[in-house]
Amino acid sequence: MSSHAETQAKPRRFLPSGPLTGRIRVPGDKSISHRSIMLGALAVGRTHVTGLLEGEDVMATAAAMRAMGATIERTGEGRWTVDGVGVGTLLQPQAALDMGNSGTSTRLLMGLVASHPITATFTGDASLSKRPMGRVIEPLSLMGADVSATPGVHGTQTLPLMLRGARPAVPITYRLPVASAQVKSAILLAGLNTPGVTTVIEPVPTRDHSERMLRGFGADLSVDVEADGTRVIRIVGDAELKPQQIDVPGDPSSAAFFIVAALLVPGSDLVIENVGLNPTRAGLIEVLRAMGGAIDCLDPREVGGEPVADLHVRHSALSGIEVDPAIAPSMIDEFPILFVAAALARGRTVTRGLDELRVKESDRLAAMRAALELAGARVQETEDGLVIDGTGGDPLPGGNHQPVATHLDHRIAMSMAIAGLASRAGVAVDDTRPIATSFPQFEALLDGLAGA
Ligand code: S3P
């Protein structure tokens, strides 16, 4: 959360490592963890969650739901109970909701508040306060919410903002102008407490955890897929949610760093257990395999209504690739680490259609271009992507005196940590604190493997 502001930056140089071998487990999926707290808090009765991600972003969601009346308790490692207040009965929070670094908390909770008769103020850290909120303010205003936001650059609307919910809210039919699961989910969550049918039309499919989990909690939600792939999602309002037992699968976006590390470091042979493989999230694996990566799925199964497998990854010679922009939504958070893989591949990797990367926790195209250049990679930045000429498998030079700027972005820090592993002289980053937003055990896990 905004605790970053109160403590000193933690710089670190990530050193080259020997082969990564053995078996590891990554923490619970961030998207699913947020949603299990939110829906648990809206059900009547006690929801049990196992495998919850105990990172700062999810804790920001938990604190906000507590401030609005839910009782949320940790009963063991990754084990939590949530006693819900019921849809329609969220309480007025007494203080501003501090969203820390978390865009998912902010946008989804704005949806929840939008159809309750309460007013909430949302604040966040320096990174979150730059991110565009107009994309949720527009549909939520159409539903009747009243929002006053802070003007950002280029006419954007940003935090801090105050949102006054509507009661009753008005159901809308809304076609998503950007491929965003956060915007889709904000509208569906607002629809939970809106009389009538709220419809979201999604021309490009994005992660569908909200749809799966809303159904699991007993909401009346349907998804129709049209001939051109457009998804029409309808939710019937004034829903009553029933408490659930949720087992959160491992986060594929966290596994991604170790998948790429094992592909890049010679001699590696690693199993990553219990990785979520929802097709709306698994694009990176497809792209890495097309580059020549040896990634096998062992023991495919279902956990908490989501497909899961153990991934067996071996060191591989990778080749550059032209990445089809159509696959971007299913690997939207994995581009920073894909860029690292591309920097060690043979030949050129071209990515485009990635404008959304400019409005994540940082501008990930600019941040990764600068970071990889400091590590000695050959990179060009275009308007909507990066073009990378790889080393052909040789380690990156590394040895940067000026540390990589992570811009409060956990995925830049972790991606460049992996670049350091696959370098000759190590890669220095300016601040490892943001890693705790999504993957608090990352450095311990990495040090355990690299020192093995
Ligand atoms: C998320 C959706 C994505 C993703 C984010 C988590 C979610 O954001 O980048 O890390 O849980 O719904 P967008 O909706 O902005 O694409």
Short mmCIF file of C-alpha atoms and ligand atoms in Angstrom, two decimals:
data_model
loop_
_atom_site.label_atom_id
_atom_site.label_comp_id
_atom_site.label_asym_id
_atom_site.label_seq_id
_atom_site.Cartn_x
_atom_site.Cartn_y
_atom_site.Cartn_z
CA MET A 1 0.00 0.00 0.00
CA SER A 2 1.24 3.56 0.32
CA SER A 3 3.70 2.23 2.92
CA HIS A 4 6.28 2.49 0.09
CA ALA A 5 6.22 6.23 0.59
CA GLU A 6 7.22 5.85 4.23
CA THR A 7 10.19 3.51 3.82
CA GLN A 8 13.48 3.72 1.94
CA ALA A 9 13.86 2.33 -1.57
CA LYS A 10 15.48 -1.12 -1.58
CA PRO A 11 17.94 -1.33 -4.46
CA ARG A 12 19.46 -4.69 -5.39
CA ARG A 13 21.75 -6.20 -8.02
CA PHE A 14 20.43 -9.56 -9.27
CA LEU A 15 23.40 -11.79 -10.03
CA PRO A 16 23.85 -14.54 -12.62
CA SER A 17 22.73 -17.95 -11.42
CA GLY A 18 23.38 -21.63 -11.96
CA PRO A 19 20.65 -23.96 -13.27
CA LEU A 20 17.17 -23.74 -11.71
CA THR A 21 16.08 -27.23 -10.70
CA GLY A 22 13.54 -28.92 -8.45
CA ARG A 23 9.91 -28.07 -7.71
CA ILE A 24 8.41 -24.77 -6.63
CA ARG A 25 4.95 -23.34 -5.99
CA VAL A 26 3.94 -19.76 -6.71
CA PRO A 27 1.37 -17.85 -4.63
CA GLY A 28 -2.35 -17.61 -5.37
CA ASP A 29 -3.76 -15.82 -8.37
CA LYS A 30 -4.10 -12.08 -7.77
CA SER A 31 -7.23 -11.56 -9.87
CA ILE A 32 -9.02 -14.51 -8.26
CA SER A 33 -7.90 -13.48 -4.75
CA HIS A 34 -9.38 -9.97 -5.13
CA ARG A 35 -12.65 -11.38 -6.40
CA SER A 36 -12.94 -14.02 -3.67
CA ILE A 37 -12.69 -11.32 -0.97
CA MET A 38 -15.17 -9.03 -2.74
CA LEU A 39 -17.79 -11.68 -3.49
CA GLY A 40 -17.31 -13.32 -0.08
CA ALA A 41 -18.00 -9.91 1.46
CA LEU A 42 -21.27 -9.66 -0.50
CA ALA A 43 -22.55 -13.16 0.25
CA VAL A 44 -24.73 -13.87 3.27
CA GLY A 45 -22.69 -16.16 5.55
CA ARG A 46 -19.09 -17.37 5.76
CA THR A 47 -16.85 -17.92 2.75
CA HIS A 48 -13.65 -19.95 3.21
CA VAL A 49 -10.67 -19.19 0.98
CA THR A 50 -7.47 -21.22 0.70
CA GLY A 51 -4.39 -20.24 -1.32
CA LEU A 52 -5.24 -16.53 -1.07
CA LEU A 53 -2.46 -14.25 -2.30
CA GLU A 54 -1.31 -12.30 0.75
CA GLY A 55 0.24 -9.47 -1.26
CA GLU A 56 -0.30 -5.76 -0.64
CA ASP A 57 -2.84 -5.35 -3.47
CA VAL A 58 -5.19 -8.02 -2.12
CA MET A 59 -4.75 -6.67 1.41
CA ALA A 60 -5.92 -3.27 0.11
CA THR A 61 -9.11 -4.95 -1.14
CA ALA A 62 -9.58 -6.71 2.20
CA ALA A 63 -9.12 -3.46 4.15
CA ALA A 64 -11.67 -1.70 1.95
CA MET A 65 -14.25 -4.47 2.32
CA ARG A 66 -13.75 -4.39 6.09
CA ALA A 67 -14.29 -0.63 6.03
CA MET A 68 -17.62 -1.34 4.29
CA GLY A 69 -18.81 -3.88 6.86
CA ALA A 70 -17.37 -7.32 6.08
CA THR A 71 -15.45 -9.37 8.65
CA ILE A 72 -12.32 -10.83 7.10
CA GLU A 73 -9.89 -12.97 9.06
CA ARG A 74 -6.70 -14.92 8.42
CA THR A 75 -6.86 -18.38 9.94
CA GLY A 76 -3.58 -19.79 8.58
CA GLU A 77 -1.13 -19.40 5.70
CA GLY A 78 -3.27 -18.39 2.70
CA ARG A 79 -6.38 -19.44 4.65
CA TRP A 80 -9.00 -16.77 5.18
CA THR A 81 -12.64 -16.49 6.20
CA VAL A 82 -14.94 -13.78 4.93
CA ASP A 83 -18.25 -13.04 6.64
CA GLY A 84 -20.34 -11.13 4.14
CA VAL A 85 -22.90 -8.41 4.63
CA GLY A 86 -25.12 -9.29 1.65
CA VAL A 87 -25.57 -7.49 -1.69
CA GLY A 88 -27.10 -4.06 -1.14
CA THR A 89 -25.99 -3.58 2.45
CA LEU A 90 -22.43 -2.29 2.15
CA LEU A 91 -21.79 0.33 4.84
CA GLN A 92 -20.57 3.84 4.34
CA PRO A 93 -16.76 3.78 4.86
CA GLN A 94 -15.68 6.26 7.54
CA ALA A 95 -12.37 7.18 5.91
CA ALA A 96 -10.84 7.29 2.41
CA LEU A 97 -10.18 3.84 0.91
CA ASP A 98 -6.41 3.55 0.35
CA MET A 99 -5.92 1.46 -2.77
CA GLY A 100 -2.11 1.55 -2.59
CA ASN A 101 -0.73 0.42 -5.97
CA SER A 102 -3.76 -1.63 -7.00
CA GLY A 103 -5.74 -0.78 -10.12
CA THR A 104 -7.83 -3.94 -9.77
CA SER A 105 -8.95 -3.02 -6.24
CA THR A 106 -9.81 0.51 -7.35
CA ARG A 107 -11.76 -0.24 -10.48
CA LEU A 108 -13.69 -3.25 -9.15
CA LEU A 109 -14.56 -1.54 -5.85
CA MET A 110 -15.73 1.55 -7.73
CA GLY A 111 -18.18 -0.80 -9.45
CA LEU A 112 -19.40 -2.19 -6.14
CA VAL A 113 -19.88 1.24 -4.55
CA ALA A 114 -21.62 2.59 -7.70
CA SER A 115 -24.89 0.77 -6.98
CA HIS A 116 -24.94 1.19 -3.19
CA PRO A 117 -26.31 4.29 -1.42
CA ILE A 118 -22.90 5.22 -0.02
CA THR A 119 -20.08 7.60 -0.87
CA ALA A 120 -16.44 6.52 -0.96
CA THR A 121 -13.19 8.38 -1.57
CA PHE A 122 -10.44 6.39 -3.33
CA THR A 123 -6.77 7.28 -2.94
CA GLY A 124 -3.58 5.54 -4.10
CA ASP A 125 0.19 5.75 -4.46
CA ALA A 126 2.03 7.83 -7.04
CA SER A 127 1.79 5.11 -9.70
CA LEU A 128 -1.94 4.45 -9.24
CA SER A 129 -2.69 8.17 -9.08
CA LYS A 130 -1.48 8.53 -12.68
CA ARG A 131 -3.66 5.75 -14.10
CA PRO A 132 -6.81 6.50 -16.10
CA MET A 133 -10.11 6.00 -14.28
CA GLY A 134 -12.36 7.52 -16.99
CA ARG A 135 -12.79 4.03 -18.46
CA VAL A 136 -14.83 3.00 -15.37
CA ILE A 137 -16.26 6.43 -14.55
CA GLU A 138 -18.04 6.53 -17.93
CA PRO A 139 -20.14 3.34 -17.61
CA LEU A 140 -20.70 3.77 -13.86
CA SER A 141 -21.99 7.31 -14.45
CA LEU A 142 -24.40 5.94 -17.05
CA MET A 143 -25.68 3.65 -14.28
CA GLY A 144 -26.29 6.70 -12.08
CA ALA A 145 -23.14 7.03 -10.00
CA ASP A 146 -21.78 10.51 -9.39
CA VAL A 147 -18.00 10.80 -9.56
CA SER A 148 -15.63 13.70 -9.02
CA ALA A 149 -12.09 12.81 -10.00
CA THR A 150 -8.78 14.64 -10.17
CA PRO A 151 -7.84 15.84 -13.66
CA GLY A 152 -4.75 14.02 -14.97
CA VAL A 153 -2.54 14.58 -18.02
CA HIS A 154 -4.08 14.53 -21.52
CA GLY A 155 -7.61 15.03 -20.14
CA THR A 156 -7.59 11.80 -18.09
CA GLN A 157 -9.51 11.40 -14.84
CA THR A 158 -7.45 10.07 -11.96
CA LEU A 159 -7.33 9.44 -8.20
CA PRO A 160 -8.02 10.81 -5.70
CA LEU A 161 -11.70 10.58 -6.56
CA MET A 162 -14.99 10.56 -4.75
CA LEU A 163 -17.80 8.29 -5.90
CA ARG A 164 -21.39 8.64 -4.76
CA GLY A 165 -23.36 5.46 -5.50
CA ALA A 166 -26.85 5.45 -7.01
CA ARG A 167 -29.81 3.65 -5.45
CA PRO A 168 -31.43 2.35 -7.42
CA ALA A 169 -28.80 2.22 -10.15
CA VAL A 170 -29.93 1.94 -13.77
CA PRO A 171 -29.06 -1.18 -15.80
CA ILE A 172 -27.08 -0.47 -18.97
CA THR A 173 -25.92 -2.27 -22.06
CA TYR A 174 -22.28 -1.31 -22.54
CA ARG A 175 -19.84 -2.20 -25.30
CA LEU A 176 -16.27 -2.15 -23.95
CA PRO A 177 -14.16 0.38 -25.88
CA VAL A 178 -10.93 -1.13 -24.42
CA ALA A 179 -10.17 -4.80 -23.80
CA SER A 180 -10.21 -4.60 -20.00
CA ALA A 181 -11.33 -7.21 -17.49
CA GLN A 182 -11.31 -4.52 -14.83
CA VAL A 183 -13.85 -2.39 -16.68
CA LYS A 184 -15.99 -5.43 -17.49
CA SER A 185 -15.88 -6.56 -13.86
CA ALA A 186 -16.70 -3.09 -12.48
CA ILE A 187 -19.91 -3.03 -14.53
CA LEU A 188 -20.88 -6.60 -13.63
CA LEU A 189 -20.29 -5.91 -9.92
CA ALA A 190 -22.37 -2.73 -10.14
CA GLY A 191 -25.02 -4.84 -11.90
CA LEU A 192 -25.25 -7.18 -8.89
CA ASN A 193 -27.21 -4.55 -6.96
CA THR A 194 -29.01 -2.98 -9.92
CA PRO A 195 -32.61 -4.00 -10.62
CA GLY A 196 -32.98 -5.53 -14.11
CA VAL A 197 -30.40 -6.90 -16.53
CA THR A 198 -26.99 -5.29 -16.94
CA THR A 199 -25.22 -6.27 -20.18
CA VAL A 200 -21.55 -6.02 -21.10
CA ILE A 201 -20.53 -6.60 -24.72
CA GLU A 202 -16.94 -7.68 -25.03
CA PRO A 203 -15.57 -7.66 -28.60
CA VAL A 204 -12.18 -9.04 -27.47
CA PRO A 205 -12.27 -11.67 -24.71
CA THR A 206 -10.46 -10.80 -21.48
CA ARG A 207 -9.91 -12.83 -18.29
CA ASP A 208 -13.24 -14.31 -17.22
CA HIS A 209 -12.65 -14.90 -13.50
CA SER A 210 -15.50 -12.54 -12.53
CA GLU A 211 -17.99 -14.43 -14.67
CA ARG A 212 -16.87 -17.82 -13.35
CA MET A 213 -16.90 -16.73 -9.73
CA LEU A 214 -20.18 -14.77 -9.89
CA ARG A 215 -21.83 -17.92 -11.23
CA GLY A 216 -20.16 -19.99 -8.50
CA PHE A 217 -21.66 -17.68 -5.86
CA GLY A 218 -25.10 -18.20 -7.40
CA ALA A 219 -25.57 -15.01 -9.45
CA ASP A 220 -27.82 -15.26 -12.50
CA LEU A 221 -25.20 -14.60 -15.18
CA SER A 222 -25.15 -15.75 -18.80
CA VAL A 223 -22.50 -15.53 -21.52
CA ASP A 224 -23.39 -15.78 -25.20
CA VAL A 225 -20.62 -15.96 -27.77
CA GLU A 226 -21.47 -14.56 -31.19
CA ALA A 227 -20.12 -15.88 -34.51
CA ASP A 228 -17.30 -13.30 -34.58
CA GLY A 229 -16.21 -14.19 -31.03
CA THR A 230 -17.91 -11.19 -29.36
CA ARG A 231 -19.06 -12.13 -25.86
CA VAL A 232 -22.35 -10.83 -24.50
CA ILE A 233 -22.47 -11.09 -20.70
CA ARG A 234 -25.72 -10.49 -18.86
CA ILE A 235 -26.21 -10.30 -15.11
CA VAL A 236 -29.58 -10.13 -13.38
CA GLY A 237 -29.58 -7.62 -10.54
CA ASP A 238 -30.73 -7.66 -6.97
CA ALA A 239 -28.80 -10.90 -6.66
CA GLU A 240 -28.39 -12.96 -3.55
CA LEU A 241 -24.97 -14.58 -3.22
CA LYS A 242 -24.35 -17.82 -1.32
CA PRO A 243 -21.04 -18.26 0.54
CA GLN A 244 -18.47 -20.55 -1.06
CA GLN A 245 -15.32 -22.57 -0.43
CA ILE A 246 -12.69 -21.18 -2.83
CA ASP A 247 -9.31 -22.77 -3.59
CA VAL A 248 -7.25 -20.15 -5.38
CA PRO A 249 -4.92 -21.65 -8.02
CA GLY A 250 -1.31 -20.45 -8.45
CA ASP A 251 -0.93 -17.22 -10.41
CA PRO A 252 0.23 -17.78 -14.02
CA SER A 253 1.47 -14.17 -14.06
CA SER A 254 3.79 -14.95 -11.12
CA ALA A 255 4.80 -18.35 -12.56
CA ALA A 256 5.79 -16.49 -15.75
CA PHE A 257 9.01 -15.16 -14.16
CA PHE A 258 10.20 -18.64 -13.24
CA ILE A 259 9.10 -20.14 -16.56
CA VAL A 260 11.28 -17.65 -18.41
CA ALA A 261 14.14 -17.99 -15.90
CA ALA A 262 14.23 -21.77 -16.43
CA LEU A 263 14.08 -21.38 -20.22
CA LEU A 264 16.99 -18.90 -20.20
CA VAL A 265 19.46 -20.34 -17.67
CA PRO A 266 21.42 -23.30 -19.16
CA GLY A 267 20.92 -26.64 -17.44
CA SER A 268 17.59 -25.66 -15.83
CA ASP A 269 14.90 -28.28 -15.31
CA LEU A 270 12.11 -26.94 -13.10
CA VAL A 271 8.58 -27.97 -12.14
CA ILE A 272 6.19 -25.20 -11.11
CA GLU A 273 3.21 -26.75 -9.34
CA ASN A 274 -0.46 -25.78 -9.39
CA VAL A 275 -0.39 -23.04 -12.06
CA GLY A 276 -3.73 -21.61 -13.23
CA LEU A 277 -4.15 -22.15 -16.97
CA ASN A 278 -7.42 -20.40 -17.71
CA PRO A 279 -7.30 -19.89 -21.52
CA THR A 280 -7.88 -16.14 -21.03
CA ARG A 281 -4.54 -16.04 -19.14
CA ALA A 282 -2.32 -18.59 -20.85
CA GLY A 283 -1.07 -16.64 -23.90
CA LEU A 284 2.54 -16.46 -22.71
CA ILE A 285 2.94 -20.23 -22.69
CA GLU A 286 1.70 -20.42 -26.28
CA VAL A 287 4.12 -17.70 -27.41
CA LEU A 288 7.11 -19.20 -25.55
CA ARG A 289 6.40 -22.62 -27.05
CA ALA A 290 6.24 -21.06 -30.53
CA MET A 291 9.70 -19.55 -29.77
CA GLY A 292 10.98 -23.06 -29.03
CA GLY A 293 10.46 -23.21 -25.26
CA ALA A 294 10.15 -26.68 -23.71
CA ILE A 295 7.10 -26.32 -21.43
CA ASP A 296 5.02 -29.41 -20.61
CA CYS A 297 1.75 -29.49 -18.69
CA LEU A 298 1.66 -32.31 -16.15
CA ASP A 299 -1.45 -33.62 -14.42
CA PRO A 300 -4.02 -31.17 -15.83
CA ARG A 301 -6.93 -30.79 -13.41
CA GLU A 302 -9.49 -28.34 -12.06
CA VAL A 303 -9.03 -26.24 -8.91
CA GLY A 304 -11.73 -23.81 -7.75
CA GLY A 305 -13.50 -23.96 -11.12
CA GLU A 306 -10.29 -23.07 -13.01
CA PRO A 307 -8.02 -25.29 -15.15
CA VAL A 308 -4.67 -25.94 -13.46
CA ALA A 309 -1.53 -28.02 -14.17
CA ASP A 310 2.06 -28.46 -13.02
CA LEU A 311 4.45 -26.96 -15.55
CA HIS A 312 7.70 -28.73 -16.42
CA VAL A 313 10.13 -26.24 -17.95
CA ARG A 314 13.58 -26.99 -19.36
CA HIS A 315 16.32 -24.73 -20.68
CA SER A 316 15.69 -24.11 -24.40
CA ALA A 317 17.20 -22.25 -27.31
CA LEU A 318 14.58 -19.61 -28.15
CA SER A 319 13.97 -17.96 -31.53
CA GLY A 320 12.54 -14.49 -32.10
CA ILE A 321 8.90 -14.24 -33.13
CA GLU A 322 6.31 -11.82 -34.42
CA VAL A 323 3.65 -11.78 -31.69
CA ASP A 324 0.08 -11.61 -33.00
CA PRO A 325 -1.61 -8.63 -31.27
CA ALA A 326 -4.79 -10.73 -30.97
CA ILE A 327 -3.13 -12.82 -28.25
CA ALA A 328 -2.24 -9.73 -26.15
CA PRO A 329 -5.26 -9.74 -23.77
CA SER A 330 -4.47 -13.32 -22.69
CA MET A 331 -0.92 -12.33 -21.67
CA ILE A 332 -1.33 -8.62 -20.97
CA ASP A 333 0.70 -8.69 -17.73
CA GLU A 334 3.39 -10.99 -19.18
CA PHE A 335 4.92 -8.68 -21.82
CA PRO A 336 7.69 -7.36 -19.54
CA ILE A 337 9.01 -10.89 -18.95
CA LEU A 338 8.43 -11.89 -22.60
CA PHE A 339 10.67 -8.94 -23.56
CA VAL A 340 13.41 -10.45 -21.38
CA ALA A 341 13.01 -13.83 -23.11
CA ALA A 342 13.17 -12.07 -26.50
CA ALA A 343 16.40 -10.29 -25.47
CA LEU A 344 18.14 -13.71 -25.29
CA ALA A 345 16.44 -15.32 -28.30
CA ARG A 346 18.03 -15.84 -31.71
CA GLY A 347 16.82 -13.18 -34.15
CA ARG A 348 14.19 -10.47 -33.92
CA THR A 349 11.01 -10.34 -31.85
CA VAL A 350 8.36 -7.85 -32.90
CA THR A 351 5.40 -6.86 -30.72
CA ARG A 352 2.69 -4.35 -31.55
CA GLY A 353 -0.86 -3.41 -30.60
CA LEU A 354 0.24 -2.94 -26.98
CA ASP A 355 -1.02 0.60 -26.25
CA GLU A 356 -2.58 -0.70 -23.01
CA LEU A 357 0.91 -1.39 -21.63
CA ARG A 358 1.45 2.35 -21.41
CA VAL A 359 -1.25 2.68 -18.70
CA LYS A 360 -0.30 -0.18 -16.36
CA GLU A 361 1.54 0.30 -13.04
CA SER A 362 4.10 2.09 -15.25
CA ASP A 363 4.42 2.78 -18.97
CA ARG A 364 5.73 -0.74 -19.51
CA LEU A 365 6.94 -0.13 -23.07
CA ALA A 366 9.10 2.85 -22.07
CA ALA A 367 10.18 1.28 -18.76
CA MET A 368 11.23 -2.05 -20.31
CA ARG A 369 12.96 -0.38 -23.25
CA ALA A 370 15.06 1.69 -20.85
CA ALA A 371 15.64 -1.26 -18.49
CA LEU A 372 16.75 -3.70 -21.20
CA GLU A 373 19.05 -1.08 -22.73
CA LEU A 374 20.74 -0.66 -19.35
CA ALA A 375 21.22 -4.44 -19.23
CA GLY A 376 22.85 -4.32 -22.68
CA ALA A 377 19.99 -5.60 -24.87
CA ARG A 378 19.19 -4.26 -28.33
CA VAL A 379 15.70 -2.74 -28.23
CA GLN A 380 13.65 -0.24 -30.20
CA GLU A 381 10.46 1.31 -28.90
CA THR A 382 7.63 1.95 -31.34
CA GLU A 383 4.33 3.69 -30.70
CA ASP A 384 2.62 0.46 -29.62
CA GLY A 385 5.29 -2.16 -29.02
CA LEU A 386 8.96 -3.11 -28.76
CA VAL A 387 11.26 -4.61 -31.38
CA ILE A 388 14.04 -6.66 -29.80
CA ASP A 389 17.11 -8.23 -31.43
CA GLY A 390 18.19 -11.09 -29.20
CA THR A 391 21.66 -12.34 -28.27
CA GLY A 392 21.09 -15.84 -29.66
CA GLY A 393 21.29 -17.39 -26.20
CA ASP A 394 24.35 -15.55 -24.86
CA PRO A 395 23.82 -13.90 -21.48
CA LEU A 396 23.06 -10.17 -21.49
CA PRO A 397 26.12 -8.07 -20.59
CA GLY A 398 24.53 -6.53 -17.45
CA GLY A 399 26.87 -4.69 -15.10
CA ASN A 400 24.79 -1.49 -15.22
CA HIS A 401 26.03 1.24 -12.83
CA GLN A 402 22.85 3.26 -13.17
CA PRO A 403 20.14 1.01 -11.71
CA VAL A 404 17.04 0.14 -13.71
CA ALA A 405 14.12 2.44 -12.81
CA THR A 406 11.17 0.28 -11.75
CA HIS A 407 8.68 3.19 -11.43
CA LEU A 408 6.77 1.49 -8.55
CA ASP A 409 6.01 -1.40 -10.94
CA HIS A 410 6.39 -4.91 -9.47
CA ARG A 411 6.55 -6.58 -12.89
CA ILE A 412 9.42 -4.38 -14.10
CA ALA A 413 11.37 -5.25 -10.93
CA MET A 414 10.76 -9.02 -11.25
CA SER A 415 11.42 -9.10 -15.01
CA MET A 416 14.76 -7.36 -14.58
CA ALA A 417 15.63 -9.68 -11.69
CA ILE A 418 15.31 -12.56 -14.17
CA ALA A 419 17.36 -10.59 -16.71
CA GLY A 420 20.05 -10.39 -14.01
CA LEU A 421 20.02 -14.18 -13.60
CA ALA A 422 20.62 -14.50 -17.32
CA SER A 423 23.37 -11.86 -17.45
CA ARG A 424 27.16 -11.88 -17.24
CA ALA A 425 27.63 -9.18 -14.60
CA GLY A 426 24.23 -8.93 -12.90
CA VAL A 427 21.49 -6.32 -13.27
CA ALA A 428 20.93 -3.56 -10.68
CA VAL A 429 17.37 -2.34 -10.02
CA ASP A 430 16.53 0.77 -8.02
CA ASP A 431 13.77 -0.63 -5.80
CA THR A 432 12.49 -4.12 -4.99
CA ARG A 433 9.71 -2.97 -2.62
CA PRO A 434 6.95 -3.00 -5.27
CA ILE A 435 7.40 -6.78 -5.64
CA ALA A 436 5.38 -7.19 -2.43
CA THR A 437 2.23 -5.94 -4.16
CA SER A 438 1.80 -9.26 -6.00
CA PHE A 439 4.55 -11.72 -5.00
CA PRO A 440 6.03 -11.17 -1.51
CA GLN A 441 7.98 -14.48 -1.59
CA PHE A 442 9.60 -13.79 -4.99
CA GLU A 443 13.11 -12.96 -3.82
CA ALA A 444 13.24 -15.78 -1.26
CA LEU A 445 12.08 -18.27 -3.88
CA LEU A 446 14.55 -16.97 -6.42
CA ASP A 447 17.46 -16.98 -3.96
CA GLY A 448 16.56 -20.54 -2.87
CA LEU A 449 16.66 -21.76 -6.47
CA ALA A 450 19.63 -19.76 -7.64
CA GLY A 451 21.69 -20.80 -4.62
CA ALA A 452 20.72 -24.48 -4.97
C1 S3P B 1 -6.92 -7.56 -14.10
C2 S3P B 1 -7.09 -7.12 -15.39
C3 S3P B 1 -6.00 -6.56 -16.22
C4 S3P B 1 -4.63 -6.90 -15.64
C5 S3P B 1 -4.57 -6.67 -14.16
C6 S3P B 1 -5.60 -7.54 -13.44
C7 S3P B 1 -8.08 -8.08 -13.36
O1 S3P B 1 -6.12 -5.15 -16.27
O2 S3P B 1 -3.62 -6.13 -16.28
O3 S3P B 1 -3.29 -6.98 -13.66
O4 S3P B 1 -7.91 -8.72 -12.30
O5 S3P B 1 -9.23 -7.89 -13.83
P1 S3P B 1 -7.01 -4.40 -17.40
O6 S3P B 1 -8.43 -4.63 -17.11
O7 S3P B 1 -6.61 -2.95 -17.26
O8 S3P B 1 -6.55 -4.99 -18.71
#
